[in-house]
Amino acid sequence: MGDNIRIGIMGWGNLGKGTKEAIEKTPDMQLVSVFTRRDPQQVGSNFPQVNFLPANKAEEYVDSIDVMILCGGSATDLPEQTPYYSKLFNTVDSYDTHAKIPEHFKSVDKAAQENGKTAAISIGWDPGLFSLNRMIAEAILPEGNEYTFWGKGVSQGHSDAVRRVDGVKNGLQYTIPKEEVMERVRKGEDPSLSAKERHLRECYIVAEEGADKKQIEEEIKNMPHYFDEYETKVFFITEEELAQNHAGIPHGGFVIRSGKTGPEASTNQIMEFGLKLDSNPEFTASALVAYARAVHRLNKEGQTGAKTIFDIPPVYLSTRTPFNMRKEML
Amino acid sequence: MGDNIRIGIMGWGNLGKGTKEAIEKTPDMQLVSVFTRRDPQQVGSNFPQVNFLPANKAEEYVDSIDVMILCGGSATDLPEQTPYYSKLFNTVDSYDTHAKIPEHFKSVDKAAQENGKTAAISIGWDPGLFSLNRMIAEAILPEGNEYTFWGKGVSQGHSDAVRRVDGVKNGLQYTIPKEEVMERVRKGEDPSLSAKERHLRECYIVAEEGADKKQIEEEIKNMPHYFDEYETKVFFITEEELAQNHAGIPHGGFVIRSGKTGPEASTNQIMEFGLKLDSNPEFTASALVAYARAVHRLNKEGQTGAKTIFDIPPVYLSTRTPFNMRKEML
């Protein structure tokens, strides 16, 4: 297995764990080590076959890791970590703060270029595969409208918000695309609707004993920015129901391009890409691992610097040879 | 407009006409000439603003056309035309005889390489975008099953077959994916079903006066290879109904990857790409035009030879700058 791509994982949350699983499903990669800022012994106690090391030991592995997959969060970890580790390793991250991507790209590109490394940023599904589909669909059908629907899925920020309401013991929030709006889009009706009009929000709340449920519901529904402009439903459930029916981290959504072609632009052409994920972090991790393969190959070819999902030739993602791919998959 | 990409169209069927329309929807391309094997004057009489020329004049345009879009058929035109014109021009074709793609690639690659040209083959949706989605989905979710459903759409081969039946004056055939099978796939059930079990066939038939409709229906339903193993429905309609309700060339379909992730491969992850096209040739033409842009750019960078949809970095398809794309679309 000497030719395997040697992978490091930086960060051991849900994304890091999913990355370990995804690596094990490939025939051409091996996990060299997981790096964590917590106590490696404690963190790794349930995974005796994995080599856990403190994050500050990563520098010692520059010659034995081909790609470092960065599994930290976008708020504070990745803006620091990706530029730093892209000086030492080829990297992949899932940086998802859309508004700050150009800034992140710039700092990562500089670090990677100066050190002959290749870094794929903002890999996952949005940003990621959704972006890719939006872009390709627009390029093919320049006349038209694009719609992104998110969900059904758990929104972390909105779940945090409902848990801060007085009298709420626990709870979470699902973002749900409105099926009737999606059907109108799929028919080529091109409705002009904001994100607020395309989605509804469902909250599953465990109330504290004796709490005023009507009051909780009112407070959630009127919460500025988070809920007040949305159609919001609030359901009260028990702690047991929450644990039993809402333990997963599902997500997904749809990117639909409603394009027009022909002499009068009168022909409807609908392109749709959708994901239904029972585990958001496990899927994102699987994308990171496929793009780690691409990053390794690009770097071997001398293509250095920061790359996004737009830049990377799809052929680099697969374990198939180009010949086999043309024969079997085209 | 001196920097526009200068396009030639070879062949003036539905695909050639769609290509002209698609070029007109771009801000960065201009149609230099349409080449046809028929009488240019007659063929072009309804399009006074387009320059029609005989096919054998194409050689004179090597310096004034950046990309020649080849709009001939896969059976006899493209196996000859693509290698031939790839010696003279950068080209794009929609070669769709899946079994012979490796052979076609080889002959086109040789012609293009030897002459410093770039040629994108088998562009469209299947082969094309469907292939791309199959490949990316497999790379991200290596453990899983892939399902391609075609339709609802008109199948040319099957329509020809029903029209050859005794007593049939006119008619056509739609291939239709079975909705209940798609739902099972979307739920992650991974049914093991052949193409015959995933699709049904609907025939709309105009019978000749006095023809035995029962006999026609029997003959169609029992036609070997074409219909006998499929669930087939036969509807008799009038010539007027055929003209009114079945004049379009719709098609489309779905590529679904049902993948598994996680420690026990117990997490369902569904990726789906779908097209609902009111005009199959206009959509395919729109894809050819976007890939013509990519071919032009690749050639300018010195990336010559035959390319498939797998090889081409998506960024080359769009009129947006890479910076704008990262800012607005990622």
Short mmCIF file of N, CA, C and O in Angstrom, two decimals, chain A residues 21 25 98 101-102 105 122 126-127 129 131-136 138-143 186 260-263 267-279 282-283 286-287 290 308-315 317-318 320 323 325-327 329-330, chain B residues 21 25 98 101-102 105 122 126-127 129 131-136 138-143 186 260-263 267-279 282-283 286-287 290 308-315 317-318 320 323 325-327 329-330:
data_model
loop_
_atom_site.label_atom_id
_atom_site.label_comp_id
_atom_site.label_asym_id
_atom_site.label_seq_id
_atom_site.Cartn_x
_atom_site.Cartn_y
_atom_site.Cartn_z
N GLU A 21 -14.22 7.79 8.60
CA GLU A 21 -15.08 6.76 7.99
C GLU A 21 -14.96 6.77 6.47
O GLU A 21 -14.91 5.72 5.83
N LYS A 25 -13.51 3.93 3.37
CA LYS A 25 -14.29 3.42 2.25
C LYS A 25 -13.55 3.58 0.91
O LYS A 25 -14.07 3.18 -0.12
N HIS A 98 -20.08 32.18 3.44
CA HIS A 98 -20.13 32.60 2.03
C HIS A 98 -19.56 34.00 1.80
O HIS A 98 -18.79 34.22 0.86
N ILE A 101 -15.62 34.28 1.65
CA ILE A 101 -14.85 33.33 0.84
C ILE A 101 -13.73 34.02 0.03
O ILE A 101 -12.59 33.53 0.01
N PRO A 102 -13.98 35.18 -0.61
CA PRO A 102 -12.89 35.80 -1.38
C PRO A 102 -11.66 36.11 -0.52
O PRO A 102 -10.52 35.89 -0.94
N PHE A 105 -9.99 32.81 0.39
CA PHE A 105 -9.27 32.32 -0.80
C PHE A 105 -7.92 33.01 -0.93
O PHE A 105 -6.89 32.38 -1.16
N SER A 122 -13.58 25.48 0.74
CA SER A 122 -15.05 25.55 0.64
C SER A 122 -15.64 24.35 -0.09
O SER A 122 -16.55 24.48 -0.89
N ASP A 126 -22.86 23.15 0.26
CA ASP A 126 -23.18 24.56 0.02
C ASP A 126 -22.46 25.42 1.02
O ASP A 126 -22.97 25.61 2.12
N PRO A 127 -21.30 25.94 0.68
CA PRO A 127 -20.66 25.93 -0.64
C PRO A 127 -20.14 24.54 -1.01
O PRO A 127 -19.81 23.76 -0.13
N LEU A 129 -21.02 21.38 -3.85
CA LEU A 129 -21.75 20.81 -4.99
C LEU A 129 -22.92 21.70 -5.43
O LEU A 129 -23.24 21.76 -6.62
N SER A 131 -22.95 24.96 -5.30
CA SER A 131 -22.32 26.04 -6.06
C SER A 131 -21.98 25.58 -7.46
O SER A 131 -22.20 26.29 -8.45
N LEU A 132 -21.42 24.37 -7.55
CA LEU A 132 -21.02 23.82 -8.84
C LEU A 132 -22.24 23.69 -9.76
O LEU A 132 -22.18 24.05 -10.95
N ASN A 133 -23.33 23.21 -9.20
CA ASN A 133 -24.53 23.06 -10.02
C ASN A 133 -25.13 24.41 -10.42
O ASN A 133 -25.58 24.57 -11.55
N ARG A 134 -25.10 25.37 -9.51
CA ARG A 134 -25.57 26.72 -9.86
C ARG A 134 -24.75 27.27 -11.03
O ARG A 134 -25.29 27.83 -11.98
N MET A 135 -23.45 27.08 -10.96
CA MET A 135 -22.55 27.67 -11.95
C MET A 135 -22.69 26.99 -13.31
O MET A 135 -22.82 27.66 -14.33
N ILE A 136 -22.67 25.68 -13.32
CA ILE A 136 -22.78 24.96 -14.60
C ILE A 136 -24.14 25.23 -15.24
O ILE A 136 -24.25 25.46 -16.45
N GLU A 138 -26.08 27.83 -14.92
CA GLU A 138 -26.12 29.19 -15.46
C GLU A 138 -25.33 29.29 -16.76
O GLU A 138 -25.75 29.98 -17.71
N ALA A 139 -24.19 28.59 -16.81
CA ALA A 139 -23.36 28.65 -18.02
C ALA A 139 -24.09 28.02 -19.21
O ALA A 139 -23.97 28.49 -20.34
N ILE A 140 -24.83 26.96 -18.95
CA ILE A 140 -25.53 26.27 -20.05
C ILE A 140 -26.83 26.99 -20.42
O ILE A 140 -27.19 27.08 -21.59
N LEU A 141 -27.53 27.49 -19.40
CA LEU A 141 -28.81 28.18 -19.63
C LEU A 141 -28.70 29.61 -19.12
O LEU A 141 -29.25 29.95 -18.05
N PRO A 142 -27.98 30.50 -19.86
CA PRO A 142 -27.76 31.85 -19.33
C PRO A 142 -29.06 32.63 -19.13
O PRO A 142 -29.12 33.51 -18.27
N GLU A 143 -30.07 32.33 -19.92
CA GLU A 143 -31.35 33.00 -19.72
C GLU A 143 -32.18 32.14 -18.77
O GLU A 143 -32.58 31.02 -19.12
N ARG A 186 -40.48 23.98 -10.66
CA ARG A 186 -40.26 22.85 -11.58
C ARG A 186 -41.14 22.94 -12.82
O ARG A 186 -40.83 22.35 -13.84
N LYS A 260 -34.56 29.16 -20.14
CA LYS A 260 -35.36 29.31 -21.36
C LYS A 260 -34.44 29.20 -22.56
O LYS A 260 -33.36 29.80 -22.57
N THR A 261 -34.88 28.50 -23.58
CA THR A 261 -34.13 28.44 -24.82
C THR A 261 -35.07 28.69 -25.99
O THR A 261 -36.28 28.83 -25.81
N GLY A 262 -34.49 28.74 -27.18
CA GLY A 262 -35.30 28.85 -28.40
C GLY A 262 -35.49 30.27 -28.86
O GLY A 262 -35.13 31.23 -28.17
N PRO A 263 -36.04 30.40 -30.06
CA PRO A 263 -36.13 31.71 -30.74
C PRO A 263 -36.81 32.78 -29.89
O PRO A 263 -36.34 33.91 -29.82
N THR A 267 -39.01 28.09 -24.63
CA THR A 267 -38.91 26.67 -24.26
C THR A 267 -38.39 26.56 -22.83
O THR A 267 -37.32 27.09 -22.51
N ASN A 268 -39.15 25.87 -21.97
CA ASN A 268 -38.72 25.67 -20.59
C ASN A 268 -37.73 24.52 -20.50
O ASN A 268 -37.96 23.45 -21.05
N GLN A 269 -36.65 24.76 -19.76
CA GLN A 269 -35.65 23.72 -19.54
C GLN A 269 -35.30 23.75 -18.06
O GLN A 269 -34.78 24.75 -17.57
N ILE A 270 -35.58 22.66 -17.37
CA ILE A 270 -35.37 22.63 -15.92
C ILE A 270 -34.21 21.70 -15.59
O ILE A 270 -34.21 20.53 -15.96
N MET A 271 -33.23 22.24 -14.87
CA MET A 271 -32.12 21.44 -14.34
C MET A 271 -32.26 21.44 -12.82
O MET A 271 -32.44 22.49 -12.22
N GLU A 272 -32.12 20.26 -12.23
CA GLU A 272 -32.30 20.18 -10.77
C GLU A 272 -31.25 19.26 -10.15
O GLU A 272 -31.00 18.17 -10.65
N PHE A 273 -30.66 19.73 -9.07
CA PHE A 273 -29.73 18.91 -8.30
C PHE A 273 -30.23 18.88 -6.87
O PHE A 273 -30.58 19.93 -6.31
N GLY A 274 -30.31 17.70 -6.29
CA GLY A 274 -30.84 17.61 -4.93
C GLY A 274 -30.06 16.63 -4.07
O GLY A 274 -29.46 15.67 -4.57
N LEU A 275 -30.04 16.92 -2.79
CA LEU A 275 -29.41 16.04 -1.81
C LEU A 275 -30.39 15.75 -0.69
O LEU A 275 -31.11 16.64 -0.25
N LYS A 276 -30.42 14.48 -0.28
CA LYS A 276 -31.20 14.10 0.90
C LYS A 276 -30.25 13.31 1.79
O LYS A 276 -29.97 12.14 1.55
N LEU A 277 -29.74 14.01 2.78
CA LEU A 277 -28.63 13.48 3.57
C LEU A 277 -29.10 13.09 4.96
O LEU A 277 -29.61 13.93 5.70
N ASP A 278 -28.90 11.84 5.33
CA ASP A 278 -29.24 11.44 6.69
C ASP A 278 -28.18 11.90 7.68
O ASP A 278 -28.46 12.00 8.87
N SER A 279 -26.99 12.19 7.17
CA SER A 279 -25.98 12.82 8.03
C SER A 279 -25.23 13.86 7.23
O SER A 279 -24.44 13.54 6.34
N GLU A 282 -21.28 13.53 7.76
CA GLU A 282 -20.69 12.37 7.06
C GLU A 282 -20.64 12.61 5.55
O GLU A 282 -19.71 12.18 4.87
N PHE A 283 -21.65 13.30 5.01
CA PHE A 283 -21.62 13.59 3.57
C PHE A 283 -20.53 14.61 3.25
O PHE A 283 -19.76 14.44 2.31
N SER A 286 -17.29 13.04 3.18
CA SER A 286 -17.07 12.22 1.98
C SER A 286 -16.63 13.08 0.81
O SER A 286 -15.78 12.68 0.00
N ALA A 287 -17.19 14.29 0.72
CA ALA A 287 -16.76 15.22 -0.33
C ALA A 287 -15.33 15.69 -0.08
O ALA A 287 -14.51 15.74 -1.00
N ALA A 290 -12.92 12.96 -1.30
CA ALA A 290 -12.79 12.89 -2.77
C ALA A 290 -11.93 14.05 -3.28
O ALA A 290 -11.09 13.88 -4.16
N THR A 308 -10.99 26.16 -5.91
CA THR A 308 -12.35 25.91 -5.45
C THR A 308 -12.93 24.77 -6.29
O THR A 308 -12.30 24.29 -7.24
N ILE A 309 -14.12 24.38 -5.97
CA ILE A 309 -14.80 23.31 -6.71
C ILE A 309 -14.96 23.67 -8.19
O ILE A 309 -15.07 22.78 -9.04
N PHE A 310 -14.93 24.96 -8.51
CA PHE A 310 -15.04 25.38 -9.91
C PHE A 310 -13.78 25.06 -10.71
O PHE A 310 -13.83 24.88 -11.92
N ASP A 311 -12.64 25.06 -10.02
CA ASP A 311 -11.35 24.97 -10.71
C ASP A 311 -10.90 23.54 -10.99
O ASP A 311 -10.02 23.33 -11.82
N ILE A 312 -11.45 22.61 -10.27
CA ILE A 312 -10.87 21.26 -10.24
C ILE A 312 -11.52 20.36 -11.30
O ILE A 312 -12.73 20.17 -11.30
N PRO A 313 -10.72 19.83 -12.24
CA PRO A 313 -11.28 18.93 -13.25
C PRO A 313 -11.87 17.70 -12.56
O PRO A 313 -11.19 17.04 -11.78
N PRO A 314 -13.14 17.39 -12.84
CA PRO A 314 -13.80 16.28 -12.13
C PRO A 314 -13.03 14.96 -12.20
O PRO A 314 -13.06 14.16 -11.26
N VAL A 315 -12.31 14.72 -13.30
CA VAL A 315 -11.58 13.46 -13.47
C VAL A 315 -10.65 13.15 -12.30
O VAL A 315 -10.42 11.99 -11.97
N LEU A 317 -11.20 13.41 -9.22
CA LEU A 317 -11.89 12.96 -8.01
C LEU A 317 -11.96 11.45 -7.88
O LEU A 317 -12.15 10.91 -6.79
N SER A 318 -11.87 10.76 -9.00
CA SER A 318 -12.24 9.35 -9.05
C SER A 318 -11.03 8.44 -8.97
O SER A 318 -9.93 8.79 -9.40
N ARG A 320 -11.09 5.74 -10.70
CA ARG A 320 -11.05 5.12 -12.03
C ARG A 320 -9.98 5.78 -12.90
O ARG A 320 -9.70 6.96 -12.76
N PHE A 323 -9.43 6.26 -18.98
CA PHE A 323 -9.93 5.34 -20.01
C PHE A 323 -11.15 4.58 -19.51
O PHE A 323 -12.19 4.51 -20.16
N MET A 325 -13.13 5.38 -17.13
CA MET A 325 -14.21 6.33 -16.92
C MET A 325 -14.98 6.61 -18.22
O MET A 325 -16.21 6.65 -18.24
N ARG A 326 -14.22 6.80 -19.30
CA ARG A 326 -14.87 7.04 -20.60
C ARG A 326 -15.66 5.83 -21.05
O ARG A 326 -16.74 5.95 -21.60
N LYS A 327 -15.09 4.65 -20.79
CA LYS A 327 -15.72 3.41 -21.25
C LYS A 327 -16.96 3.07 -20.43
O LYS A 327 -17.99 2.68 -20.96
N MET A 329 -18.49 5.06 -17.76
CA MET A 329 -19.35 6.05 -17.12
C MET A 329 -19.86 7.14 -18.04
O MET A 329 -20.76 7.87 -17.68
N LEU A 330 -19.22 7.28 -19.22
CA LEU A 330 -19.63 8.39 -20.09
C LEU A 330 -20.90 8.00 -20.84
O LEU A 330 -21.91 8.65 -20.74
N GLU B 21 -29.42 29.47 -31.78
CA GLU B 21 -30.20 30.16 -30.74
C GLU B 21 -29.37 30.34 -29.47
O GLU B 21 -29.40 31.40 -28.85
N LYS B 25 -27.77 33.82 -27.20
CA LYS B 25 -28.03 34.12 -25.79
C LYS B 25 -26.75 34.38 -25.01
O LYS B 25 -26.79 34.65 -23.81
N HIS B 98 -22.69 5.26 -26.84
CA HIS B 98 -21.91 4.99 -25.62
C HIS B 98 -20.83 3.92 -25.84
O HIS B 98 -19.69 4.10 -25.42
N ILE B 101 -17.53 5.12 -27.62
CA ILE B 101 -16.86 6.35 -27.19
C ILE B 101 -15.33 6.19 -27.09
O ILE B 101 -14.60 7.08 -27.56
N PRO B 102 -14.81 5.09 -26.52
CA PRO B 102 -13.34 4.99 -26.44
C PRO B 102 -12.66 5.07 -27.81
O PRO B 102 -11.62 5.73 -27.96
N PHE B 105 -12.97 8.67 -29.08
CA PHE B 105 -12.01 9.49 -28.34
C PHE B 105 -10.62 9.35 -28.94
O PHE B 105 -9.92 10.35 -29.18
N SER B 122 -18.68 14.09 -26.95
CA SER B 122 -19.78 13.49 -26.18
C SER B 122 -20.35 14.47 -25.15
O SER B 122 -20.65 14.09 -24.01
N ASP B 126 -26.68 12.91 -21.85
CA ASP B 126 -26.32 11.51 -21.62
C ASP B 126 -25.92 10.88 -22.94
O ASP B 126 -26.77 10.40 -23.68
N PRO B 127 -24.63 10.84 -23.24
CA PRO B 127 -23.48 11.24 -22.41
C PRO B 127 -23.41 12.74 -22.19
O PRO B 127 -23.85 13.51 -23.02
N LEU B 129 -23.89 15.61 -18.99
CA LEU B 129 -24.14 15.99 -17.59
C LEU B 129 -24.53 14.80 -16.73
O LEU B 129 -24.19 14.73 -15.55
N SER B 131 -23.43 11.75 -17.14
CA SER B 131 -22.17 11.04 -16.89
C SER B 131 -21.39 11.74 -15.78
O SER B 131 -20.83 11.09 -14.88
N LEU B 132 -21.34 13.08 -15.86
CA LEU B 132 -20.60 13.86 -14.87
C LEU B 132 -21.17 13.62 -13.48
O LEU B 132 -20.43 13.43 -12.51
N ASN B 133 -22.50 13.63 -13.39
CA ASN B 133 -23.12 13.40 -12.09
C ASN B 133 -22.90 11.98 -11.58
O ASN B 133 -22.67 11.76 -10.39
N ARG B 134 -22.97 10.99 -12.48
CA ARG B 134 -22.69 9.61 -12.07
C ARG B 134 -21.28 9.51 -11.50
O ARG B 134 -21.05 8.89 -10.47
N MET B 135 -20.35 10.16 -12.18
CA MET B 135 -18.94 10.04 -11.80
C MET B 135 -18.64 10.75 -10.49
O MET B 135 -18.01 10.18 -9.60
N ILE B 136 -19.09 11.98 -10.36
CA ILE B 136 -18.83 12.72 -9.11
C ILE B 136 -19.51 12.03 -7.93
O ILE B 136 -18.94 11.89 -6.86
N GLU B 138 -20.26 8.88 -7.54
CA GLU B 138 -19.53 7.66 -7.18
C GLU B 138 -18.25 7.99 -6.43
O GLU B 138 -17.87 7.29 -5.48
N ALA B 139 -17.56 9.05 -6.87
CA ALA B 139 -16.30 9.42 -6.22
C ALA B 139 -16.54 9.86 -4.78
O ALA B 139 -15.73 9.58 -3.89
N ILE B 140 -17.65 10.54 -4.54
CA ILE B 140 -17.93 11.03 -3.19
C ILE B 140 -18.51 9.92 -2.31
O ILE B 140 -18.20 9.82 -1.14
N LEU B 141 -19.37 9.11 -2.90
CA LEU B 141 -20.03 8.03 -2.15
C LEU B 141 -19.67 6.69 -2.79
O LEU B 141 -20.49 6.08 -3.49
N PRO B 142 -18.42 6.21 -2.57
CA PRO B 142 -18.01 4.98 -3.27
C PRO B 142 -18.86 3.76 -2.90
O PRO B 142 -19.00 2.86 -3.71
N GLU B 143 -19.41 3.76 -1.71
CA GLU B 143 -20.27 2.65 -1.33
C GLU B 143 -21.71 3.05 -1.66
O GLU B 143 -22.26 3.98 -1.08
N ARG B 186 -35.20 6.77 -3.97
CA ARG B 186 -34.99 7.98 -3.16
C ARG B 186 -35.05 7.70 -1.66
O ARG B 186 -34.53 8.46 -0.86
N LYS B 260 -24.04 5.06 0.95
CA LYS B 260 -24.04 4.75 2.39
C LYS B 260 -22.76 5.29 3.01
O LYS B 260 -21.67 5.13 2.43
N THR B 261 -22.88 5.88 4.18
CA THR B 261 -21.70 6.35 4.90
C THR B 261 -21.79 5.88 6.35
O THR B 261 -22.79 5.28 6.75
N GLY B 262 -20.74 6.16 7.10
CA GLY B 262 -20.77 5.89 8.54
C GLY B 262 -20.18 4.54 8.89
O GLY B 262 -19.89 3.73 8.02
N PRO B 263 -19.99 4.33 10.19
CA PRO B 263 -19.27 3.15 10.69
C PRO B 263 -19.82 1.82 10.16
O PRO B 263 -19.07 0.95 9.79
N THR B 267 -25.82 4.87 7.12
CA THR B 267 -26.42 6.18 6.88
C THR B 267 -26.75 6.33 5.40
O THR B 267 -25.86 6.20 4.55
N ASN B 268 -28.00 6.61 5.08
CA ASN B 268 -28.40 6.82 3.68
C ASN B 268 -28.07 8.24 3.24
O ASN B 268 -28.39 9.21 3.94
N GLN B 269 -27.48 8.34 2.06
CA GLN B 269 -27.16 9.65 1.49
C GLN B 269 -27.59 9.61 0.02
O GLN B 269 -27.05 8.82 -0.75
N ILE B 270 -28.55 10.44 -0.34
CA ILE B 270 -29.09 10.40 -1.69
C ILE B 270 -28.66 11.66 -2.46
O ILE B 270 -28.92 12.78 -2.02
N MET B 271 -28.03 11.45 -3.61
CA MET B 271 -27.69 12.55 -4.52
C MET B 271 -28.52 12.36 -5.79
O MET B 271 -28.58 11.26 -6.34
N GLU B 272 -29.14 13.43 -6.23
CA GLU B 272 -30.00 13.30 -7.41
C GLU B 272 -29.80 14.47 -8.37
O GLU B 272 -29.75 15.63 -7.95
N PHE B 273 -29.68 14.14 -9.64
CA PHE B 273 -29.61 15.17 -10.68
C PHE B 273 -30.70 14.87 -11.69
O PHE B 273 -30.86 13.73 -12.12
N GLY B 274 -31.48 15.88 -12.03
CA GLY B 274 -32.58 15.64 -12.96
C GLY B 274 -32.72 16.74 -13.99
O GLY B 274 -32.37 17.89 -13.75
N LEU B 275 -33.23 16.36 -15.15
CA LEU B 275 -33.52 17.31 -16.22
C LEU B 275 -34.94 17.12 -16.68
O LEU B 275 -35.41 15.99 -16.83
N LYS B 276 -35.62 18.24 -16.91
CA LYS B 276 -36.95 18.19 -17.51
C LYS B 276 -36.92 19.18 -18.68
O LYS B 276 -37.02 20.38 -18.50
N LEU B 277 -36.72 18.62 -19.86
CA LEU B 277 -36.41 19.44 -21.03
C LEU B 277 -37.59 19.49 -21.98
O LEU B 277 -38.05 18.45 -22.46
N ASP B 278 -38.08 20.68 -22.25
CA ASP B 278 -39.15 20.78 -23.24
C ASP B 278 -38.61 20.63 -24.66
O ASP B 278 -39.35 20.33 -25.58
N SER B 279 -37.31 20.88 -24.84
CA SER B 279 -36.69 20.59 -26.13
C SER B 279 -35.32 19.97 -25.90
O SER B 279 -34.39 20.64 -25.45
N GLU B 282 -32.55 21.66 -28.20
CA GLU B 282 -32.17 23.01 -27.77
C GLU B 282 -31.32 22.97 -26.50
O GLU B 282 -30.40 23.77 -26.32
N PHE B 283 -31.61 22.01 -25.61
CA PHE B 283 -30.79 21.90 -24.40
C PHE B 283 -29.40 21.38 -24.74
O PHE B 283 -28.39 21.93 -24.27
N SER B 286 -27.35 24.02 -26.10
CA SER B 286 -26.90 24.97 -25.08
C SER B 286 -25.67 24.45 -24.35
O SER B 286 -24.76 25.21 -24.00
N ALA B 287 -25.64 23.13 -24.12
CA ALA B 287 -24.46 22.52 -23.49
C ALA B 287 -23.26 22.60 -24.45
O ALA B 287 -22.14 22.94 -24.04
N ALA B 290 -21.74 26.12 -24.28
CA ALA B 290 -20.95 26.38 -23.06
C ALA B 290 -19.60 25.67 -23.14
O ALA B 290 -18.57 26.23 -22.76
N THR B 308 -13.17 15.06 -22.48
CA THR B 308 -14.57 14.75 -22.19
C THR B 308 -15.04 15.68 -21.07
O THR B 308 -14.25 16.44 -20.50
N ILE B 309 -16.29 15.57 -20.73
CA ILE B 309 -16.86 16.39 -19.66
C ILE B 309 -16.14 16.16 -18.33
O ILE B 309 -16.14 17.03 -17.46
N PHE B 310 -15.49 14.99 -18.20
CA PHE B 310 -14.76 14.70 -16.96
C PHE B 310 -13.48 15.53 -16.84
O PHE B 310 -13.01 15.80 -15.74
N ASP B 311 -12.90 15.87 -17.98
CA ASP B 311 -11.58 16.49 -17.99
C ASP B 311 -11.61 18.00 -17.82
O ASP B 311 -10.58 18.61 -17.52
N ILE B 312 -12.75 18.61 -18.10
CA ILE B 312 -12.78 20.06 -18.26
C ILE B 312 -13.12 20.76 -16.95
O ILE B 312 -14.17 20.52 -16.36
N PRO B 313 -12.22 21.64 -16.45
CA PRO B 313 -12.51 22.37 -15.22
C PRO B 313 -13.76 23.23 -15.42
O PRO B 313 -13.82 24.02 -16.37
N PRO B 314 -14.76 23.09 -14.55
CA PRO B 314 -16.03 23.80 -14.74
C PRO B 314 -15.87 25.31 -14.92
O PRO B 314 -16.64 25.94 -15.64
N VAL B 315 -14.85 25.89 -14.29
CA VAL B 315 -14.64 27.33 -14.35
C VAL B 315 -14.59 27.86 -15.79
O VAL B 315 -14.98 29.00 -16.07
N LEU B 317 -16.41 27.13 -18.23
CA LEU B 317 -17.71 27.17 -18.92
C LEU B 317 -18.38 28.53 -18.85
O LEU B 317 -19.25 28.84 -19.66
N SER B 318 -18.00 29.30 -17.85
CA SER B 318 -18.79 30.48 -17.50
C SER B 318 -18.19 31.76 -18.05
O SER B 318 -16.98 31.88 -18.22
N ARG B 320 -18.40 34.40 -16.27
CA ARG B 320 -17.95 35.12 -15.07
C ARG B 320 -16.44 34.98 -14.88
O ARG B 320 -15.86 33.97 -15.25
N PHE B 323 -12.89 35.34 -9.90
CA PHE B 323 -13.13 36.10 -8.67
C PHE B 323 -14.63 36.31 -8.44
O PHE B 323 -15.16 36.07 -7.36
N MET B 325 -17.05 34.61 -9.62
CA MET B 325 -17.68 33.31 -9.38
C MET B 325 -17.56 32.91 -7.92
O MET B 325 -18.51 32.44 -7.30
N ARG B 326 -16.37 33.12 -7.35
CA ARG B 326 -16.17 32.79 -5.94
C ARG B 326 -17.03 33.68 -5.05
O ARG B 326 -17.59 33.24 -4.06
N LYS B 327 -17.13 34.94 -5.44
CA LYS B 327 -17.86 35.91 -4.63
C LYS B 327 -19.37 35.69 -4.70
O LYS B 327 -20.08 35.75 -3.71
N MET B 329 -21.16 33.02 -6.50
CA MET B 329 -21.78 31.73 -6.74
C MET B 329 -21.35 30.63 -5.79
O MET B 329 -21.96 29.57 -5.74
N LEU B 330 -20.21 30.83 -5.07
CA LEU B 330 -19.72 29.75 -4.23
C LEU B 330 -20.51 29.71 -2.93
O LEU B 330 -21.12 28.73 -2.60
#
